CSV table of C-alpha atoms in Angstrom, one decimal:
chain,number,residue,atom,x,y,z
A,1,MET,CA,-61.0,-22.9,102.4
A,2,ILE,CA,-60.5,-24.9,105.3
A,3,VAL,CA,-62.7,-25.5,107.9
A,4,SER,CA,-62.2,-25.0,111.5
A,5,ASP,CA,-62.9,-26.3,114.2
A,6,GLY,CA,-66.0,-24.4,115.3
A,7,VAL,CA,-67.6,-24.9,111.4
A,8,SER,CA,-67.1,-28.2,112.0
A,9,ALA,CA,-68.9,-28.5,115.3
A,10,LEU,CA,-72.0,-26.6,113.7
A,11,VAL,CA,-71.7,-28.4,110.8
A,12,ARG,CA,-72.0,-31.1,112.5
A,13,ALA,CA,-74.9,-30.2,114.9
A,14,ALA,CA,-76.5,-29.4,112.0
A,15,ALA,CA,-76.5,-32.7,110.7
A,16,ASP,CA,-76.7,-34.2,114.1
A,17,ALA,CA,-80.2,-32.5,114.5
A,18,VAL,CA,-81.2,-33.9,110.5
A,19,ARG,CA,-79.9,-37.7,111.9
A,20,SER,CA,-82.9,-36.9,114.9
A,21,SER,CA,-85.4,-36.0,112.9
A,22,VAL,CA,-85.6,-37.5,109.3
A,23,GLY,CA,-82.8,-40.3,110.2
A,24,GLU,CA,-79.0,-41.2,109.5
A,25,ARG,CA,-78.6,-41.3,106.1
A,26,ALA,CA,-80.0,-37.8,105.6
A,27,GLY,CA,-77.9,-36.6,108.2
A,28,ASP,CA,-74.9,-37.7,106.6
A,29,VAL,CA,-75.5,-36.8,103.4
A,30,VAL,CA,-75.7,-33.0,104.6
A,31,GLU,CA,-72.8,-33.1,106.7
A,32,ASP,CA,-70.7,-34.4,103.7
A,33,ALA,CA,-72.6,-32.0,101.5
A,34,LEU,CA,-71.9,-28.8,103.7
A,35,HIS,CA,-68.5,-29.7,103.8
A,36,ARG,CA,-67.9,-30.7,100.5
A,37,THR,CA,-69.4,-26.9,99.4
A,38,LEU,CA,-66.8,-25.5,102.1
A,39,GLU,CA,-63.9,-27.4,100.9
A,40,HIS,CA,-63.9,-27.7,97.4
A,41,THR,CA,-65.8,-24.9,96.0
A,42,ILE,CA,-64.7,-21.5,97.7
A,43,THR,CA,-61.6,-19.9,97.7
A,44,ILE,CA,-60.9,-16.7,99.7
A,45,GLU,CA,-59.2,-14.4,98.2
A,46,ASP,CA,-55.9,-11.7,99.3
A,47,ASP,CA,-58.7,-8.8,98.9
A,48,GLY,CA,-61.2,-10.7,101.4
A,49,THR,CA,-63.1,-11.6,98.8
A,50,ALA,CA,-64.8,-15.3,98.0
A,51,PHE,CA,-65.1,-16.9,94.7
A,52,VAL,CA,-67.5,-19.4,94.8
A,53,ILE,CA,-67.5,-22.8,91.9
A,54,THR,CA,-70.5,-24.6,90.8
A,55,GLY,CA,-68.7,-28.3,91.6
A,56,ASP,CA,-68.1,-29.4,88.5
A,57,ILE,CA,-67.4,-26.4,86.4
A,58,PRO,CA,-64.6,-23.6,87.3
A,59,ALA,CA,-66.8,-20.6,87.1
A,60,MET,CA,-68.6,-18.5,89.7
A,61,TRP,CA,-72.6,-17.8,88.7
A,62,MET,CA,-74.4,-15.4,90.6
A,63,ARG,CA,-77.2,-17.6,91.3
A,64,ASP,CA,-75.7,-20.6,92.0
A,65,SER,CA,-73.2,-18.7,94.7
A,66,THR,CA,-76.3,-17.1,96.6
A,67,THR,CA,-78.0,-20.7,96.8
A,68,GLN,CA,-75.1,-22.8,97.5
A,69,MET,CA,-74.6,-20.5,100.5
A,70,LEU,CA,-78.2,-20.5,101.9
A,71,PRO,CA,-77.9,-23.4,104.2
A,72,TYR,CA,-74.8,-21.6,105.9
A,73,LEU,CA,-77.0,-18.8,106.1
A,74,ARG,CA,-79.4,-21.1,108.6
A,75,LEU,CA,-76.3,-22.3,110.5
A,76,VAL,CA,-75.2,-18.5,110.6
A,77,GLN,CA,-78.8,-17.2,111.8
A,78,ALA,CA,-79.7,-20.6,114.0
A,79,ALA,CA,-76.7,-20.0,116.1
A,80,GLY,CA,-78.0,-16.3,117.3
A,81,PRO,CA,-75.9,-14.0,119.9
A,82,SER,CA,-76.7,-16.9,122.4
A,83,ALA,CA,-74.9,-19.6,120.9
A,84,THR,CA,-71.7,-21.0,123.1
A,85,ALA,CA,-68.2,-21.9,121.8
A,86,PRO,CA,-67.4,-23.5,119.1
A,87,LEU,CA,-70.8,-22.9,118.1
A,88,ALA,CA,-70.6,-19.3,117.9
A,89,THR,CA,-66.8,-19.1,117.0
A,90,GLY,CA,-68.2,-21.5,113.9
A,91,ALA,CA,-70.9,-19.2,113.1
A,92,ARG,CA,-68.8,-15.7,113.1
A,93,GLU,CA,-66.6,-17.8,110.9
A,94,LEU,CA,-69.4,-19.0,108.5
A,95,ALA,CA,-71.1,-15.3,108.8
A,96,ASP,CA,-66.7,-14.2,107.6
A,97,VAL,CA,-67.5,-16.6,104.4
A,98,LEU,CA,-70.9,-15.0,103.4
A,99,VAL,CA,-69.8,-11.5,103.4
A,100,ALA,CA,-66.9,-12.2,101.7
A,101,VAL,CA,-69.2,-14.3,99.1
A,102,ALA,CA,-71.7,-10.7,98.9
A,103,ARG,CA,-68.5,-9.1,98.5
A,104,ARG,CA,-67.3,-10.7,95.5
A,105,GLN,CA,-70.5,-10.8,93.7
A,106,PHE,CA,-71.0,-7.2,93.9
A,107,ALA,CA,-67.3,-6.7,92.6
A,108,SER,CA,-68.6,-9.2,89.3
A,109,ILE,CA,-71.2,-7.1,88.8
A,110,ALA,CA,-69.3,-3.9,89.2
A,111,HIS,CA,-67.4,-5.4,86.5
A,112,ASP,CA,-70.2,-6.4,84.3
A,113,PRO,CA,-73.8,-6.4,85.0
A,114,TYR,CA,-74.7,-8.1,81.7
A,115,ALA,CA,-72.7,-11.5,82.4
A,116,ASN,CA,-74.1,-14.4,84.6
A,117,ALA,CA,-71.1,-16.4,85.2
A,118,PHE,CA,-67.2,-14.9,86.2
A,119,ASN,CA,-63.5,-16.4,85.9
A,120,ARG,CA,-61.6,-16.2,88.9
A,121,GLY,CA,-59.5,-13.8,87.5
A,122,PRO,CA,-58.5,-12.6,83.8
A,123,THR,CA,-58.0,-16.3,82.6
A,124,GLY,CA,-59.5,-15.6,79.1
A,125,ALA,CA,-61.8,-19.2,79.9
A,126,HIS,CA,-64.9,-19.5,78.3
A,127,TYR,CA,-67.9,-21.7,78.1
A,128,ASP,CA,-67.5,-20.9,74.2
A,129,ASP,CA,-65.2,-19.1,72.5
A,130,ARG,CA,-68.2,-17.9,69.1
A,131,ASP,CA,-69.4,-15.1,71.6
A,132,LEU,CA,-69.3,-11.7,71.1
A,133,CYS,CA,-68.1,-10.8,74.4
A,134,ASP,CA,-63.8,-11.6,75.1
A,135,ASP,CA,-63.8,-10.1,78.5
A,136,PRO,CA,-61.1,-12.6,80.0
A,137,THR,CA,-63.2,-11.9,83.4
A,138,VAL,CA,-66.7,-13.1,82.4
A,139,TRP,CA,-67.1,-16.6,81.8
A,140,GLU,CA,-70.3,-16.1,79.9
A,141,GLN,CA,-72.5,-13.4,79.4
A,142,LYS,CA,-75.8,-14.6,78.9
A,143,TYR,CA,-77.8,-11.5,80.7
A,144,GLU,CA,-80.3,-13.3,83.1
A,145,VAL,CA,-82.2,-10.9,85.8
A,146,ASP,CA,-81.9,-12.7,88.8
A,147,SER,CA,-78.0,-12.1,88.1
A,148,LEU,CA,-78.9,-9.4,89.8
A,149,ALA,CA,-81.8,-10.0,91.8
A,150,TYR,CA,-80.2,-12.9,93.9
A,151,PRO,CA,-77.0,-11.2,95.1
A,152,VAL,CA,-79.0,-8.3,96.3
A,153,GLN,CA,-81.5,-10.8,98.0
A,154,PHE,CA,-78.6,-12.4,99.7
A,155,ALA,CA,-76.9,-9.5,101.0
A,156,ALA,CA,-79.7,-8.1,102.6
A,157,ALA,CA,-80.3,-11.6,104.2
A,158,VAL,CA,-76.1,-11.6,105.6
A,159,HIS,CA,-76.9,-8.5,107.0
A,160,ARG,CA,-80.4,-9.4,108.6
A,161,ALA,CA,-79.2,-12.6,109.9
A,162,SER,CA,-76.0,-11.7,111.2
A,163,GLY,CA,-76.1,-7.3,111.4
A,164,ARG,CA,-72.9,-7.5,109.7
A,165,THR,CA,-72.8,-4.2,107.2
A,166,ASP,CA,-68.9,-4.6,106.0
A,167,HIS,CA,-70.5,-6.0,102.5
A,168,LEU,CA,-72.5,-3.0,101.9
A,169,GLY,CA,-70.2,-0.5,101.8
A,170,PRO,CA,-69.5,1.8,98.8
A,171,GLU,CA,-68.9,-0.2,96.0
A,172,ALA,CA,-72.2,-2.0,96.9
A,173,HIS,CA,-74.1,1.4,97.4
A,174,ALA,CA,-72.8,1.8,93.8
A,175,VAL,CA,-73.7,-1.5,92.4
A,176,ALA,CA,-77.3,-0.7,94.1
A,177,ARG,CA,-77.7,2.1,91.7
A,178,THR,CA,-76.4,0.4,88.7
A,179,ILE,CA,-78.7,-2.5,89.4
A,180,VAL,CA,-81.5,-0.7,89.3
A,181,ASP,CA,-80.6,1.6,86.8
A,182,GLN,CA,-80.3,-1.5,84.4
A,183,LEU,CA,-83.3,-2.8,85.4
A,184,ARG,CA,-84.7,0.4,84.5
A,185,LEU,CA,-83.2,0.8,80.9
A,186,GLU,CA,-84.4,-3.1,80.1
A,187,THR,CA,-88.1,-2.1,80.3
A,188,ASP,CA,-87.8,-0.5,77.1
A,189,HIS,CA,-85.0,-2.9,75.5
A,190,GLU,CA,-84.3,-1.5,72.4
A,191,ARG,CA,-82.9,0.9,74.5
A,192,SER,CA,-80.3,-1.0,75.1
A,193,PRO,CA,-76.5,-1.8,74.3
A,194,TYR,CA,-77.0,-5.6,75.4
A,195,ARG,CA,-76.1,-7.9,72.4
A,196,PHE,CA,-75.8,-12.1,72.3
A,197,VAL,CA,-74.7,-14.0,69.1
A,198,ARG,CA,-73.2,-17.0,69.6
A,199,ASP,CA,-72.8,-18.5,66.3
A,200,VAL,CA,-74.1,-22.3,66.9
A,201,PRO,CA,-76.8,-23.8,65.7
A,202,GLU,CA,-78.9,-24.6,68.9
A,203,PRO,CA,-81.5,-21.7,69.6
A,204,THR,CA,-81.2,-22.0,72.9
A,205,GLU,CA,-77.8,-20.8,72.5
A,206,THR,CA,-78.2,-17.5,70.8
A,207,LEU,CA,-80.6,-14.7,70.7
A,208,VAL,CA,-82.5,-13.8,67.5
A,209,ARG,CA,-82.3,-10.5,65.8
A,210,ASP,CA,-78.7,-9.9,65.5
A,211,GLY,CA,-78.5,-10.4,69.5
A,212,ARG,CA,-81.7,-8.6,70.4
A,213,GLY,CA,-83.6,-11.2,71.1
A,214,THR,CA,-87.4,-11.3,70.2
A,215,PRO,CA,-89.7,-8.2,69.4
A,216,VAL,CA,-91.1,-7.0,72.8
A,217,ALA,CA,-94.0,-4.0,73.9
A,218,VAL,CA,-93.1,-1.5,77.1
A,219,THR,CA,-94.9,-3.2,79.9
A,220,GLY,CA,-93.5,-1.7,83.1
A,221,MET,CA,-91.8,-5.3,83.0
A,222,THR,CA,-87.5,-5.8,82.5
A,223,TRP,CA,-86.3,-7.6,79.9
A,224,CYS,CA,-84.7,-11.1,79.9
A,225,GLY,CA,-82.2,-12.4,77.8
A,226,PHE,CA,-81.7,-15.8,79.2
A,227,ARG,CA,-83.9,-17.7,81.9
A,228,PRO,CA,-82.1,-19.0,84.9
A,229,SER,CA,-81.9,-22.7,83.2
A,230,ASP,CA,-79.1,-20.1,80.8
A,231,ASP,CA,-81.1,-21.4,77.8
A,232,ALA,CA,-82.3,-18.4,75.5
A,233,CYS,CA,-85.9,-16.8,76.3
A,234,THR,CA,-88.4,-17.1,74.1
A,235,TYR,CA,-90.0,-14.0,75.1
A,236,GLY,CA,-88.1,-11.6,76.8
A,237,TYR,CA,-90.6,-11.0,79.6
A,238,ASN,CA,-90.1,-14.0,81.9
A,239,VAL,CA,-92.5,-13.5,84.6
A,240,PRO,CA,-90.6,-16.0,87.2
A,241,GLU,CA,-88.0,-13.2,86.5
A,242,ASN,CA,-89.7,-10.3,86.9
A,243,LEU,CA,-91.3,-11.1,90.2
A,244,HIS,CA,-87.9,-11.9,91.8
A,245,ALA,CA,-87.0,-8.9,90.8
A,246,ALA,CA,-89.4,-6.6,92.0
A,247,ALA,CA,-89.1,-8.8,95.3
A,248,ALA,CA,-85.3,-7.7,95.3
A,249,LEU,CA,-86.2,-4.5,94.7
A,250,GLY,CA,-87.7,-3.8,98.1
A,251,ASP,CA,-85.0,-5.4,99.6
A,252,LEU,CA,-82.8,-3.4,97.5
A,253,ALA,CA,-85.0,-0.1,98.6
A,254,THR,CA,-84.6,-1.1,102.3
A,255,LEU,CA,-81.0,-1.2,101.9
A,256,ALA,CA,-80.9,2.0,100.6
A,257,ALA,CA,-82.9,3.9,103.2
A,258,ASP,CA,-82.0,2.0,106.5
A,259,VAL,CA,-77.8,1.4,105.2
A,260,TRP,CA,-76.9,3.8,102.9
A,261,SER,CA,-79.3,6.4,103.6
A,262,ASP,CA,-80.0,7.4,100.1
A,263,ASP,CA,-83.6,7.8,99.9
A,264,ALA,CA,-83.0,9.1,95.7
A,265,LEU,CA,-82.3,4.8,95.1
A,266,ALA,CA,-84.9,3.9,97.3
A,267,ALA,CA,-88.3,5.9,96.2
A,268,ASP,CA,-86.4,5.0,92.2
A,269,ALA,CA,-86.0,1.2,93.4
A,270,THR,CA,-89.9,1.4,94.5
A,271,ALA,CA,-90.9,2.9,91.7
A,272,LEU,CA,-89.5,0.1,89.6
A,273,ARG,CA,-90.9,-2.4,91.6
A,274,GLU,CA,-94.2,-0.9,91.4
A,275,GLY,CA,-94.3,-0.5,87.4
A,276,ILE,CA,-92.9,-4.4,87.1
A,277,LEU,CA,-95.6,-5.6,89.0
A,278,ARG,CA,-98.1,-3.5,87.1
A,279,GLY,CA,-96.7,-4.9,84.4
A,280,VAL,CA,-97.1,-8.4,85.6
A,281,SER,CA,-100.4,-8.3,86.6
A,282,GLU,CA,-101.9,-6.7,82.9
A,283,HIS,CA,-99.3,-8.8,80.9
A,284,GLY,CA,-98.1,-12.0,83.0
A,285,VAL,CA,-101.6,-13.3,84.4
A,286,VAL,CA,-103.3,-15.5,82.1
A,287,PRO,CA,-105.9,-18.5,81.4
A,288,HIS,CA,-105.2,-21.6,82.7
A,289,PRO,CA,-105.0,-23.6,79.5
A,290,ARG,CA,-107.7,-25.9,80.2
A,291,ASP,CA,-110.0,-23.6,82.8
A,292,PRO,CA,-111.0,-20.4,81.5
A,293,ASP,CA,-112.3,-19.2,85.0
A,294,ALA,CA,-109.1,-19.6,86.6
A,295,ARG,CA,-105.8,-17.3,86.0
A,296,ILE,CA,-102.0,-18.3,86.2
A,297,TYR,CA,-98.9,-16.9,85.8
A,298,ALA,CA,-96.9,-17.1,82.2
A,299,TYR,CA,-93.5,-18.5,82.0
A,300,GLU,CA,-92.8,-15.7,79.4
A,301,VAL,CA,-94.6,-12.8,77.8
A,302,ASP,CA,-93.2,-10.5,75.4
A,303,GLY,CA,-96.5,-8.2,75.7
A,304,LEU,CA,-97.7,-8.3,72.2
A,305,GLY,CA,-99.9,-11.3,72.5
A,306,GLY,CA,-97.2,-14.3,72.7
A,307,VAL,CA,-97.5,-16.3,75.8
A,308,VAL,CA,-95.0,-19.4,76.9
A,309,LEU,CA,-97.1,-21.8,79.7
A,310,MET,CA,-94.8,-23.7,81.1
A,311,ASP,CA,-92.0,-24.0,84.1
A,312,ASP,CA,-88.5,-25.0,84.2
A,313,ALA,CA,-86.8,-26.5,87.3
A,314,ASN,CA,-84.3,-23.9,87.9
A,315,THR,CA,-84.9,-20.9,90.4
A,316,PRO,CA,-86.4,-18.7,90.3
A,317,SER,CA,-89.2,-20.8,88.9
A,318,LEU,CA,-93.0,-20.3,89.1
A,319,LEU,CA,-93.0,-23.6,91.7
A,320,SER,CA,-89.9,-21.5,93.6
A,321,LEU,CA,-92.0,-17.6,93.5
A,322,PRO,CA,-93.0,-18.6,97.2
A,323,LEU,CA,-89.4,-18.7,98.1
A,324,ASP,CA,-87.8,-15.9,95.7
A,325,ALA,CA,-90.8,-13.5,96.3
A,326,PRO,CA,-93.4,-14.4,98.5
A,327,ASP,CA,-94.4,-10.9,99.5
A,328,VAL,CA,-95.6,-9.6,95.6
A,329,LEU,CA,-97.4,-12.9,94.7
A,330,ASP,CA,-101.4,-12.8,94.5
A,331,PRO,CA,-102.2,-15.7,96.7
A,332,SER,CA,-104.7,-17.4,94.0
A,333,VAL,CA,-102.6,-16.7,91.4
A,334,ALA,CA,-100.1,-18.4,93.0
A,335,ALA,CA,-102.2,-21.5,93.9
A,336,ALA,CA,-103.6,-22.1,91.0
A,337,THR,CA,-100.0,-21.7,89.0
A,338,ARG,CA,-98.1,-24.2,91.3
A,339,ALA,CA,-101.1,-26.7,90.2
A,340,PHE,CA,-100.3,-26.2,87.1
A,341,ALA,CA,-96.3,-26.7,87.3
A,342,LEU,CA,-96.9,-29.5,89.2
A,343,GLY,CA,-99.1,-31.8,86.3
A,344,PRO,CA,-99.3,-32.7,83.1
A,345,ASP,CA,-100.3,-29.2,81.5
A,346,ASN,CA,-96.5,-28.6,82.1
A,347,PRO,CA,-94.4,-29.8,79.3
A,348,TYR,CA,-91.7,-30.3,81.4
A,349,TRP,CA,-93.4,-31.7,84.3
A,350,PHE,CA,-92.3,-35.8,84.2
A,351,SER,CA,-93.8,-38.7,85.8
A,352,GLY,CA,-91.9,-42.2,86.0
A,353,ALA,CA,-91.6,-45.4,88.1
A,354,VAL,CA,-89.5,-43.9,90.7
A,355,ALA,CA,-90.3,-39.7,90.6
A,356,ALA,CA,-92.2,-37.4,89.6
A,357,GLY,CA,-91.5,-33.8,89.4
A,358,ILE,CA,-90.4,-31.0,86.7
A,359,GLY,CA,-87.7,-30.9,84.4
A,360,SER,CA,-86.1,-28.6,81.9
A,361,PRO,CA,-85.5,-28.2,78.4
A,362,HIS,CA,-82.3,-27.7,79.4
A,363,THR,CA,-81.6,-31.6,79.9
A,364,GLU,CA,-83.0,-34.8,78.5
A,365,PRO,CA,-86.9,-35.6,78.5
A,366,HIS,CA,-88.2,-37.7,81.2
A,367,ARG,CA,-85.4,-36.2,83.3
A,368,VAL,CA,-86.6,-34.3,86.7
A,369,TRP,CA,-84.2,-32.2,88.8
A,370,PRO,CA,-83.0,-32.4,92.8
A,371,ILE,CA,-84.0,-28.5,92.9
A,372,ALA,CA,-87.6,-28.9,91.9
A,373,LEU,CA,-88.2,-31.9,94.2
A,374,ALA,CA,-86.5,-29.4,97.4
A,375,VAL,CA,-88.5,-26.8,95.8
A,376,GLU,CA,-91.3,-28.4,95.4
A,377,GLY,CA,-91.5,-29.5,99.2
A,378,LEU,CA,-90.3,-26.1,100.5
A,379,THR,CA,-92.8,-24.9,99.4
A,380,GLY,CA,-95.5,-27.6,100.2
A,381,THR,CA,-96.1,-29.7,103.4
A,382,PRO,CA,-94.7,-31.2,106.4
A,383,SER,CA,-95.8,-34.8,105.2
A,384,ARG,CA,-94.4,-33.8,101.6
A,385,ARG,CA,-91.3,-32.8,102.7
A,386,LEU,CA,-90.8,-36.0,104.3
A,387,GLU,CA,-92.0,-37.8,101.2
A,388,LEU,CA,-89.5,-36.2,98.8
A,389,LEU,CA,-86.6,-36.5,101.3
A,390,ASP,CA,-86.9,-40.0,100.8
A,391,VAL,CA,-87.3,-39.6,97.2
A,392,LEU,CA,-83.8,-37.4,96.5
A,393,LEU,CA,-82.3,-39.9,99.0
A,394,GLY,CA,-83.6,-43.0,96.8
A,395,THR,CA,-82.4,-41.8,93.5
A,396,ASP,CA,-78.5,-40.6,94.0
A,397,ALA,CA,-77.6,-43.5,92.1
A,398,GLY,CA,-75.7,-44.4,95.1
A,399,THR,CA,-73.5,-41.4,94.9
A,400,GLY,CA,-75.0,-39.8,98.6
A,401,ARG,CA,-74.8,-36.5,95.8
A,402,MET,CA,-77.7,-34.8,94.3
A,403,HIS,CA,-77.7,-34.6,90.6
A,404,GLU,CA,-78.5,-31.8,88.3
A,405,SER,CA,-81.0,-34.1,86.6
A,406,PHE,CA,-82.2,-37.9,86.6
A,407,ASP,CA,-84.5,-40.4,84.6
A,408,VAL,CA,-87.9,-40.7,86.7
A,409,ASP,CA,-87.5,-44.6,85.5
A,410,ASP,CA,-83.7,-44.7,85.9
A,411,PRO,CA,-81.8,-42.7,88.6
A,412,SER,CA,-78.9,-44.3,87.7
A,413,ALA,CA,-79.0,-42.1,84.4
A,414,PHE,CA,-78.4,-38.6,85.6
A,415,SER,CA,-76.3,-35.5,84.7
A,416,ARG,CA,-73.7,-33.3,86.9
A,417,PRO,CA,-71.9,-35.8,89.0
A,418,TRP,CA,-71.4,-32.9,91.9
A,419,PHE,CA,-73.7,-30.0,91.0
A,420,SER,CA,-73.1,-27.9,94.7
A,421,TRP,CA,-76.5,-26.0,94.3
A,422,ALA,CA,-78.4,-29.1,94.1
A,423,ASP,CA,-76.9,-30.5,97.4
A,424,ALA,CA,-77.5,-27.1,98.8
A,425,MET,CA,-81.0,-27.8,97.4
A,426,PHE,CA,-81.3,-31.0,99.7
A,427,CYS,CA,-79.4,-29.3,103.1
A,428,GLU,CA,-82.5,-26.7,102.3
A,429,LEU,CA,-85.2,-29.2,102.4
A,430,ALA,CA,-83.8,-31.4,105.6
A,431,PHE,CA,-83.8,-28.5,107.8
A,432,ALA,CA,-87.4,-27.3,106.7
A,433,ALA,CA,-88.1,-31.1,107.8
A,434,VAL,CA,-86.1,-30.7,111.0
A,435,ALA,CA,-88.0,-27.3,111.9
A,436,ASP,CA,-91.4,-29.5,111.2
A,437,ALA,CA,-90.0,-31.5,113.9
A,438,GLY,CA,-90.1,-28.5,116.4
A,439,ALA,CA,-86.2,-29.1,116.4
A,440,SER,CA,-84.4,-25.7,117.3
A,441,ILE,CA,-81.2,-25.6,114.5
A,442,THR,CA,-83.3,-23.7,112.3
A,443,SER,CA,-86.1,-21.9,111.3
A,444,ALA,CA,-85.2,-22.8,107.1
A,445,PRO,CA,-86.8,-19.1,106.8
A,446,SER,CA,-86.4,-18.4,103.0
A,447,VAL,CA,-83.8,-15.9,101.6
A,448,ALA,CA,-86.6,-13.6,100.8
A,449,GLU,CA,-88.0,-14.1,104.4
A,450,VAL,CA,-84.6,-13.0,106.3
A,451,THR,CA,-84.8,-9.8,105.2
A,452,THR,CA,-88.4,-8.9,106.2
């Protein structure tokens, strides 16, 4: 994407607000990250859609492309209708990009609602050729519920921030129906046509039972094959994914009623949302492993007694639920869950000489993720946000970029040299610190909050 003078002015204004509130280096990292994503990850196509790569992988994930765009959503919202040129021009141009991304997401879901990542065209590129799926447009067909939930929330957020509806036309309306129908079908996964088999030895890269996954009971929750990390679920009901889906269904019901005048779709989305929430309440809230009087959200359950207690750095996570699904949480359960996730009871919480935070079974042990540190700050106190900004600036191995993960004792040992999602989350955290300081560049609400 070619960055115009107006967009550059808007990015510079945001970075200067960070410099004033947080410090010069934080502002420099924000400015570089915002320009890098615009200039090197986004391709505006002839059909008016926008294809967004992750940074170091030439494919578009539904989750990543949403979270990569969140800082620009803040800038569009922050500029507002009273902004003067060139900021107003930049905000309109960024809104054009956001609409183009949302349109591409809906087109991708229409092509294959079970896929998590897509090629720019039918190139035949795949993460791994040893899959059942041989669609040349699909990079990977790992079914992750957030691949449906994030685009719905993003489309609603763009509508709220900009007033635009040109990404919510007939195709988006049809895709919304597809999403509701698929989430409902997967409440009884044994009826599903979806299978994922990859002929590899790693258990996280394939599903057992000939691609069906481990058995689950019918609970009201919707089944998920893979976690937001792209690792296979141990049990088919990922609780953060289900709560995230419930929040997205609320947005979908609002769009159905207010934009598409489709009362039947709104009612179906609402009923499905209520069933998912009942399922989480009955099966996904479990005793704390060391305090049976405290109740926490499990990470995964099967409705048959199987429970996974952990949290993962990728979002939606237990830690990110106040951002991704704030209106569906039980406050006391959420508070106890946060304490569980941010301590040694979580097997993927690591502490070392330079950092402490949440990592992932997707990466090596003793590595924390900048995404999780940013989420911890965004869901924490203003003072903790500033502390974590300092941690992130001190653990970039001198690169000026946020990585996928780094060793808690040696940040020069890191994975993924360019991870645009992590860059975006640093920007989100910095924008929140600006808001804490009372500056007006952005209020940095969550993607879910923009839609309310």
